[in-house]
Amino acid sequence: MNNLILKAEKTHSLNKEEITSILSNNNIDNVLFSSADRVRQKYVGNEIYLRALIEFSNICQNNCLYCGLRAQNSQIQRYALTEEKLISTAQIAIDAGFKTIVLQSGESSAISTKTLCKIIKKIKQNDIAITLSIGEKEYNEYKDLKNAGADRFLLRIETSDKNLYKKLHPNMDFDNRIRCLKNIKELGYETGTGCLVGLPGQSIGSLADDILFFKSIDADMIGIGPFIPHPQTPLCTESKGSLITALKVMALTRLLLPFSNIPATTAMETIEAQGQLKALQCGANVIMPNVTDEVYRNKYEIYPNKSACGTTINNFKKILACKYAPTGRTIKMSKGNSLNYTKKHR
Ligand code: SAM
Ligand code: SF4
């Protein structure tokens, strides 16, 4: 088994059977984590890239069974930031030194593509990168947003298991999600995807397929997080995902996609204190501090008790630098482009 991990460290390739056997074996976790940590250091270095996350609207037309923002959750108070508020929030993050802004929302046309384009153009008057995480759109909308200046797009596949996808996403279509990812890639966005770990009905084999899916689309960014049940969703009584399994999926992803940007996700920190620190030591190289005003952030409840950094926007760099210095890592406020992307677009 150790040889299999060393082989992956050198060749960046494993088949489904090999991935499944590593995921099923609990005795080799530390070997796997150390291997992913070496690959991370060799290919993307010791810097932790910071991205400022703005959750600009919790309005969503979809009903993903796991998510607190689902349309049928009538217990949450919906909001959408005004154009001015969104731009001023981005400006505060830019003034604090952030070079990447991530604009995330539920999937809806509450803020039209036209308005979003206007906002993007305005923010892009600064020398920064913009990542969008706003769900499924038509090709022309993705195109307009790209032309307005958006650089990157995150759209998790959530699960590559078509049957499970269907069960968890009423009125959504797996093939359309794939179409969206293809469009995003074709339009020249840095392309991000990812999955949830520990979904009810998800098998180890399907997690192996998720990792192979990331490899097959040559993803530039990959966000992996444990499923956390939300009390106002149909999955409220299900068990939460396991941090260790999520870290193993992430570590294997690092072995197979050495140049990609991989965040230590908020869900990892929420499920266990120091979850992000652990993630940074087994493959992750990105942290996305939430810079949304607290009043809105509390309403953007994908899952309960979403971990916050607990600091002011100007202190992120200092606090995180102190926190992660003992691991030999430095905080970088640069754009932090995905090397997986830049090596293809030189
Ligand atoms: N609406 C957009 C979309 O779905 O792509 C972007 C926002 S959505 C809230 C961002 C991510 O939150 C999803 O891709 C999903 O993986 C994650 N998420 C939603 N509910 C979750 C839960 N209960 N536990 C962990 N992650 C969750
Ligand atoms: Fe909406 Fe995204 Fe939540 Fe699904 S995961 S309900 S699309 S916000």
Short mmCIF file of C-alpha atoms and ligand atoms in Angstrom, two decimals:
data_model
loop_
_atom_site.label_atom_id
_atom_site.label_comp_id
_atom_site.label_asym_id
_atom_site.label_seq_id
_atom_site.Cartn_x
_atom_site.Cartn_y
_atom_site.Cartn_z
CA MET A 1 0.00 0.00 0.00
CA ASN A 2 2.86 2.37 0.85
CA ASN A 3 4.34 1.58 -2.57
CA LEU A 4 1.07 2.56 -4.21
CA ILE A 5 1.19 5.95 -2.53
CA LEU A 6 4.85 6.44 -3.51
CA LYS A 7 3.95 5.47 -7.07
CA ALA A 8 1.20 8.12 -7.10
CA GLU A 9 3.62 10.67 -5.68
CA LYS A 10 5.93 10.07 -8.67
CA THR A 11 3.48 9.41 -11.51
CA HIS A 12 0.38 11.37 -10.38
CA SER A 13 -1.75 8.53 -11.57
CA LEU A 14 -3.89 5.89 -9.84
CA ASN A 15 -6.81 3.78 -11.08
CA LYS A 16 -10.18 3.45 -9.36
CA GLU A 17 -9.26 0.18 -7.65
CA GLU A 18 -6.05 1.68 -6.26
CA ILE A 19 -7.80 4.82 -4.99
CA THR A 20 -10.57 2.74 -3.41
CA SER A 21 -8.04 0.52 -1.63
CA ILE A 22 -6.21 3.56 -0.21
CA LEU A 23 -9.49 5.21 0.89
CA SER A 24 -10.60 1.98 2.59
CA ASN A 25 -7.37 1.45 4.52
CA ASN A 26 -7.18 3.37 7.82
CA ASN A 27 -3.63 2.29 8.62
CA ILE A 28 -1.85 4.33 5.98
CA ASP A 29 -3.43 7.75 6.55
CA ASN A 30 -0.23 9.37 7.79
CA VAL A 31 1.80 7.97 4.88
CA LEU A 32 -0.80 9.39 2.48
CA PHE A 33 -0.92 12.78 4.23
CA SER A 34 2.90 13.13 4.29
CA SER A 35 3.08 12.20 0.63
CA ALA A 36 0.45 14.82 -0.33
CA ASP A 37 2.27 17.39 1.80
CA ARG A 38 5.53 16.72 -0.09
CA VAL A 39 3.75 17.01 -3.45
CA ARG A 40 2.11 20.28 -2.37
CA GLN A 41 5.48 21.69 -1.30
CA LYS A 42 7.27 20.54 -4.47
CA TYR A 43 4.69 21.82 -6.99
CA VAL A 44 2.88 24.78 -5.44
CA GLY A 45 5.30 25.75 -2.67
CA ASN A 46 4.95 26.89 0.91
CA GLU A 47 2.74 29.90 0.34
CA ILE A 48 -0.88 29.92 1.44
CA TYR A 49 -2.96 31.99 -0.98
CA LEU A 50 -5.74 34.07 0.56
CA ARG A 51 -9.03 34.83 -1.19
CA ALA A 52 -11.68 37.22 0.15
CA LEU A 53 -15.07 35.51 0.06
CA ILE A 54 -18.17 37.69 -0.35
CA GLU A 55 -21.49 35.88 0.03
CA PHE A 56 -23.57 38.40 -1.86
CA SER A 57 -26.98 36.69 -1.94
CA ASN A 58 -28.61 33.70 -0.25
CA ILE A 59 -31.54 33.62 -2.68
CA CYS A 60 -31.64 30.26 -4.46
CA GLN A 61 -34.04 28.66 -6.91
CA ASN A 62 -32.68 25.15 -6.35
CA ASN A 63 -33.46 22.57 -3.73
CA CYS A 64 -30.23 20.65 -3.14
CA LEU A 65 -31.26 18.33 -0.33
CA TYR A 66 -28.22 19.13 1.83
CA CYS A 67 -28.13 22.93 1.67
CA GLY A 68 -29.67 25.42 4.09
CA LEU A 69 -30.15 27.95 1.28
CA ARG A 70 -32.49 25.63 -0.66
CA ALA A 71 -35.57 27.40 -2.03
CA GLN A 72 -37.97 25.38 0.12
CA ASN A 73 -36.33 26.49 3.35
CA SER A 74 -38.87 29.13 4.34
CA GLN A 75 -37.19 29.74 7.68
CA ILE A 76 -34.27 31.78 6.41
CA GLN A 77 -34.39 35.49 5.80
CA ARG A 78 -33.34 36.08 2.21
CA TYR A 79 -31.05 38.93 1.11
CA ALA A 80 -29.17 40.20 -1.91
CA LEU A 81 -26.55 42.91 -1.50
CA THR A 82 -27.17 46.04 -3.51
CA GLU A 83 -24.73 46.87 -6.27
CA GLU A 84 -23.23 49.62 -4.10
CA LYS A 85 -22.90 47.38 -1.04
CA LEU A 86 -21.26 44.60 -3.02
CA ILE A 87 -18.75 46.98 -4.61
CA SER A 88 -17.97 48.67 -1.29
CA THR A 89 -17.45 45.28 0.42
CA ALA A 90 -15.06 44.28 -2.37
CA GLN A 91 -13.27 47.62 -2.01
CA ILE A 92 -12.74 47.05 1.73
CA ALA A 93 -11.17 43.67 0.93
CA ILE A 94 -8.99 45.22 -1.80
CA ASP A 95 -7.88 47.99 0.56
CA ALA A 96 -6.97 45.32 3.12
CA GLY A 97 -4.61 43.81 0.52
CA PHE A 98 -6.62 40.92 -0.95
CA LYS A 99 -5.79 40.25 -4.62
CA THR A 100 -8.55 37.74 -5.26
CA ILE A 101 -12.23 38.31 -4.56
CA VAL A 102 -14.62 35.36 -4.63
CA LEU A 103 -18.22 36.32 -5.33
CA GLN A 104 -20.55 33.55 -4.16
CA SER A 105 -24.33 33.26 -4.04
CA GLY A 106 -27.27 30.94 -4.31
CA GLU A 107 -28.34 30.18 -7.86
CA SER A 108 -30.85 32.79 -8.96
CA SER A 109 -31.39 35.75 -11.19
CA ALA A 110 -32.06 38.02 -8.18
CA ILE A 111 -29.00 39.88 -9.38
CA SER A 112 -29.06 39.78 -13.17
CA THR A 113 -26.06 38.78 -15.27
CA LYS A 114 -26.09 42.30 -16.70
CA THR A 115 -25.82 43.85 -13.22
CA LEU A 116 -23.14 41.35 -12.24
CA CYS A 117 -21.14 42.28 -15.33
CA LYS A 118 -21.36 45.93 -14.30
CA ILE A 119 -20.16 45.07 -10.79
CA ILE A 120 -17.30 42.93 -12.11
CA LYS A 121 -16.13 45.71 -14.44
CA LYS A 122 -16.14 48.15 -11.56
CA ILE A 123 -14.18 45.85 -9.22
CA LYS A 124 -11.75 45.01 -12.01
CA GLN A 125 -10.65 48.64 -12.18
CA ASN A 126 -8.33 47.37 -9.45
CA ASP A 127 -5.57 44.88 -10.32
CA ILE A 128 -7.24 41.85 -8.77
CA ALA A 129 -8.63 38.47 -9.82
CA ILE A 130 -12.34 37.67 -9.56
CA THR A 131 -13.70 34.21 -8.94
CA LEU A 132 -17.40 33.51 -9.40
CA SER A 133 -19.34 30.81 -7.57
CA ILE A 134 -22.93 31.44 -8.65
CA GLY A 135 -24.07 28.12 -10.07
CA GLU A 136 -25.42 27.03 -13.42
CA LYS A 137 -25.86 29.60 -16.23
CA GLU A 138 -26.30 29.59 -19.98
CA TYR A 139 -23.20 29.68 -22.21
CA ASN A 140 -23.79 33.31 -23.19
CA GLU A 141 -24.07 34.39 -19.58
CA TYR A 142 -20.77 32.70 -18.72
CA LYS A 143 -19.33 34.42 -21.79
CA ASP A 144 -20.60 37.88 -20.80
CA LEU A 145 -19.28 37.45 -17.26
CA LYS A 146 -15.88 36.39 -18.62
CA ASN A 147 -15.80 39.33 -21.00
CA ALA A 148 -16.68 41.64 -18.11
CA GLY A 149 -13.48 40.48 -16.42
CA ALA A 150 -14.25 37.41 -14.29
CA ASP A 151 -11.17 35.21 -14.21
CA ARG A 152 -12.20 32.03 -12.44
CA PHE A 153 -15.33 29.99 -11.82
CA LEU A 154 -16.09 27.46 -9.10
CA LEU A 155 -18.78 24.88 -9.75
CA ARG A 156 -18.55 21.75 -7.67
CA ILE A 157 -19.82 18.59 -9.28
CA GLU A 158 -20.87 17.74 -5.67
CA THR A 159 -20.87 14.01 -6.55
CA SER A 160 -19.87 12.37 -9.81
CA ASP A 161 -22.33 9.52 -9.07
CA LYS A 162 -25.13 10.28 -11.50
CA ASN A 163 -27.80 8.35 -9.54
CA LEU A 164 -26.86 9.94 -6.24
CA TYR A 165 -26.72 13.35 -7.92
CA LYS A 166 -30.27 12.86 -9.14
CA LYS A 167 -31.53 11.94 -5.66
CA LEU A 168 -29.88 14.94 -4.01
CA HIS A 169 -30.73 17.55 -6.64
CA PRO A 170 -34.44 17.59 -7.50
CA ASN A 171 -35.15 19.25 -10.85
CA MET A 172 -31.47 19.55 -11.64
CA ASP A 173 -29.64 17.63 -14.32
CA PHE A 174 -26.20 16.06 -13.97
CA ASP A 175 -25.56 16.44 -17.70
CA ASN A 176 -26.30 20.16 -17.50
CA ARG A 177 -23.76 20.53 -14.69
CA ILE A 178 -21.18 18.83 -16.92
CA ARG A 179 -22.20 21.16 -19.78
CA CYS A 180 -21.63 24.15 -17.50
CA LEU A 181 -18.17 22.92 -16.50
CA LYS A 182 -17.30 22.37 -20.18
CA ASN A 183 -18.52 25.88 -21.10
CA ILE A 184 -16.54 27.43 -18.24
CA LYS A 185 -13.40 25.64 -19.36
CA GLU A 186 -13.89 26.42 -23.02
CA LEU A 187 -14.34 30.12 -22.24
CA GLY A 188 -10.92 30.21 -20.61
CA TYR A 189 -11.91 30.55 -16.96
CA GLU A 190 -9.63 29.01 -14.38
CA THR A 191 -11.96 26.12 -13.68
CA GLY A 192 -12.81 24.95 -10.18
CA THR A 193 -14.89 22.02 -9.11
CA GLY A 194 -15.12 19.75 -6.08
CA CYS A 195 -17.28 17.43 -4.06
CA LEU A 196 -18.99 16.80 -0.77
CA VAL A 197 -17.73 13.91 1.33
CA GLY A 198 -20.03 11.81 3.50
CA LEU A 199 -23.28 12.39 1.66
CA PRO A 200 -25.97 9.85 2.55
CA GLY A 201 -25.75 7.00 0.04
CA GLN A 202 -22.23 7.89 -1.13
CA SER A 203 -19.80 4.98 -1.44
CA ILE A 204 -16.01 4.87 -1.27
CA GLY A 205 -16.07 3.85 -4.94
CA SER A 206 -18.01 6.97 -5.80
CA LEU A 207 -15.47 9.15 -3.95
CA ALA A 208 -12.76 7.46 -6.03
CA ASP A 209 -14.76 8.40 -9.14
CA ASP A 210 -14.95 12.01 -7.89
CA ILE A 211 -11.15 12.17 -7.70
CA LEU A 212 -10.86 10.65 -11.18
CA PHE A 213 -13.44 13.16 -12.41
CA PHE A 214 -11.29 16.07 -11.17
CA LYS A 215 -8.36 14.52 -13.02
CA SER A 216 -10.38 13.90 -16.20
CA ILE A 217 -11.41 17.55 -16.50
CA ASP A 218 -7.92 18.67 -15.41
CA ALA A 219 -9.42 20.99 -12.77
CA ASP A 220 -7.42 24.07 -11.83
CA MET A 221 -9.04 24.43 -8.39
CA ILE A 222 -10.67 21.70 -6.31
CA GLY A 223 -12.78 22.33 -3.19
CA ILE A 224 -13.54 19.31 -1.04
CA GLY A 225 -15.62 19.50 2.11
CA PRO A 226 -17.39 17.18 4.52
CA PHE A 227 -21.19 17.17 4.36
CA ILE A 228 -22.66 18.91 7.43
CA PRO A 229 -26.38 18.33 8.05
CA HIS A 230 -28.56 21.42 8.26
CA PRO A 231 -31.61 21.23 10.58
CA GLN A 232 -33.93 22.89 8.04
CA THR A 233 -33.25 20.42 5.23
CA PRO A 234 -34.53 16.93 4.39
CA LEU A 235 -31.11 15.52 5.40
CA CYS A 236 -31.32 16.96 8.92
CA THR A 237 -31.16 13.59 10.67
CA GLU A 238 -28.30 12.18 8.60
CA SER A 239 -24.79 11.77 10.00
CA LYS A 240 -22.17 14.34 9.18
CA GLY A 241 -19.23 13.48 6.93
CA SER A 242 -15.87 12.51 8.41
CA LEU A 243 -12.98 14.98 8.40
CA ILE A 244 -10.44 12.19 7.95
CA THR A 245 -12.21 10.85 4.86
CA ALA A 246 -12.46 14.37 3.42
CA LEU A 247 -8.74 14.88 4.09
CA LYS A 248 -7.95 11.55 2.41
CA VAL A 249 -9.97 12.50 -0.67
CA MET A 250 -8.16 15.85 -0.69
CA ALA A 251 -4.71 14.26 -0.25
CA LEU A 252 -5.33 11.83 -3.12
CA THR A 253 -6.52 14.74 -5.25
CA ARG A 254 -3.25 16.56 -4.53
CA LEU A 255 -1.27 13.46 -5.59
CA LEU A 256 -3.16 13.26 -8.89
CA LEU A 257 -3.32 17.01 -9.63
CA PRO A 258 -0.06 18.37 -8.22
CA PHE A 259 -0.32 21.88 -9.75
CA SER A 260 -3.92 22.67 -8.76
CA ASN A 261 -5.05 25.10 -6.11
CA ILE A 262 -6.78 23.25 -3.29
CA PRO A 263 -8.45 25.17 -0.44
CA ALA A 264 -8.54 24.12 3.18
CA THR A 265 -12.32 24.51 3.29
CA THR A 266 -14.44 26.23 5.93
CA ALA A 267 -16.49 23.03 6.29
CA MET A 268 -13.31 21.23 7.43
CA GLU A 269 -12.80 23.83 10.18
CA THR A 270 -16.49 23.77 11.11
CA ILE A 271 -16.56 20.02 11.59
CA GLU A 272 -13.41 20.00 13.71
CA ALA A 273 -11.29 22.74 15.31
CA GLN A 274 -7.93 22.91 13.48
CA GLY A 275 -9.48 21.15 10.48
CA GLN A 276 -7.98 23.76 8.15
CA LEU A 277 -4.57 23.45 9.76
CA LYS A 278 -4.71 19.70 9.18
CA ALA A 279 -5.83 20.26 5.57
CA LEU A 280 -2.87 22.59 4.97
CA GLN A 281 -0.61 19.76 6.12
CA CYS A 282 -2.00 17.22 3.72
CA GLY A 283 -2.27 18.96 0.39
CA ALA A 284 -4.15 22.27 0.69
CA ASN A 285 -2.60 25.62 -0.29
CA VAL A 286 -5.51 28.12 -0.19
CA ILE A 287 -7.67 29.73 2.52
CA MET A 288 -10.79 31.76 1.78
CA PRO A 289 -11.53 34.16 4.66
CA ASN A 290 -15.12 35.32 4.70
CA VAL A 291 -15.28 39.11 4.44
CA THR A 292 -19.08 39.39 4.16
CA ASP A 293 -20.63 41.73 6.75
CA GLU A 294 -21.62 39.70 9.79
CA VAL A 295 -25.31 40.52 9.45
CA TYR A 296 -25.42 38.86 6.00
CA ARG A 297 -22.89 36.13 6.77
CA ASN A 298 -25.16 34.80 9.51
CA LYS A 299 -27.98 34.54 6.99
CA TYR A 300 -25.83 32.63 4.52
CA GLU A 301 -26.30 29.45 6.50
CA ILE A 302 -25.41 26.59 4.16
CA TYR A 303 -24.85 24.49 7.27
CA PRO A 304 -24.97 25.46 10.96
CA ASN A 305 -22.11 27.02 12.95
CA LYS A 306 -20.12 27.92 9.85
CA SER A 307 -16.63 28.62 11.13
CA ALA A 308 -15.49 32.24 10.94
CA CYS A 309 -11.96 33.49 11.35
CA GLY A 310 -13.13 35.74 14.19
CA THR A 311 -11.03 38.74 13.24
CA THR A 312 -11.34 42.05 11.47
CA ILE A 313 -10.63 42.24 7.78
CA ASN A 314 -7.32 44.05 8.25
CA ASN A 315 -6.06 41.45 10.66
CA PHE A 316 -6.53 38.33 8.54
CA LYS A 317 -3.03 38.25 7.20
CA LYS A 318 -1.38 38.79 10.59
CA ILE A 319 -3.59 36.31 12.45
CA LEU A 320 -3.25 33.60 9.83
CA ALA A 321 0.49 34.19 9.48
CA CYS A 322 0.92 33.62 13.25
CA LYS A 323 -1.38 30.60 13.21
CA TYR A 324 0.40 28.83 10.36
CA ALA A 325 4.01 29.99 10.89
CA PRO A 326 4.87 26.92 13.00
CA THR A 327 4.11 24.75 9.95
CA GLY A 328 6.68 26.66 7.88
CA ARG A 329 4.03 28.27 5.69
CA THR A 330 3.78 31.92 4.67
CA ILE A 331 0.66 33.90 3.79
CA LYS A 332 0.56 35.33 0.28
CA MET A 333 -1.92 38.02 -0.71
CA SER A 334 -1.02 37.73 -4.44
CA LYS A 335 -3.55 36.69 -7.10
CA GLY A 336 -2.25 33.16 -6.67
CA ASN A 337 -3.20 31.88 -10.11
CA SER A 338 -3.50 28.16 -10.44
CA LEU A 339 -0.23 26.80 -11.85
CA ASN A 340 -2.29 24.04 -13.41
CA TYR A 341 -3.98 26.77 -15.48
CA THR A 342 -0.93 28.92 -16.23
CA LYS A 343 1.11 25.98 -17.51
CA LYS A 344 -1.65 25.33 -20.09
CA HIS A 345 -2.08 28.99 -21.08
CA ARG A 346 1.49 30.21 -21.38
N1 SAM B 1 -25.06 28.04 -5.42
C1 SAM B 1 -23.76 27.82 -5.93
C2 SAM B 1 -23.53 26.38 -6.22
O1 SAM B 1 -24.26 25.55 -5.71
O2 SAM B 1 -22.58 26.09 -6.98
C3 SAM B 1 -22.67 28.34 -5.00
C4 SAM B 1 -22.97 28.44 -3.57
S1 SAM B 1 -23.13 26.87 -2.73
C5 SAM B 1 -23.75 27.37 -1.17
C6 SAM B 1 -21.43 26.46 -2.39
C7 SAM B 1 -21.17 25.05 -1.93
O3 SAM B 1 -21.70 24.86 -0.63
C8 SAM B 1 -21.79 23.95 -2.74
O4 SAM B 1 -21.05 23.68 -3.89
C9 SAM B 1 -21.85 22.80 -1.74
O5 SAM B 1 -20.83 21.83 -1.99
C10 SAM B 1 -21.61 23.47 -0.38
N2 SAM B 1 -22.62 23.06 0.60
C11 SAM B 1 -23.94 23.27 0.54
N3 SAM B 1 -24.58 22.69 1.59
C12 SAM B 1 -23.63 22.09 2.33
C13 SAM B 1 -23.66 21.29 3.52
N4 SAM B 1 -24.80 21.01 4.14
N5 SAM B 1 -22.49 20.82 3.99
C14 SAM B 1 -21.32 21.11 3.38
N6 SAM B 1 -21.22 21.85 2.25
C15 SAM B 1 -22.37 22.34 1.72
FE1 SF4 B 2 -28.60 26.66 -4.01
FE2 SF4 B 2 -25.96 26.17 -4.24
FE3 SF4 B 2 -27.30 25.61 -1.96
FE4 SF4 B 2 -27.75 24.13 -4.13
S1 SF4 B 2 -25.80 24.29 -3.00
S2 SF4 B 2 -29.34 24.96 -2.75
S3 SF4 B 2 -27.57 25.65 -5.74
S4 SF4 B 2 -26.95 27.60 -2.83
#
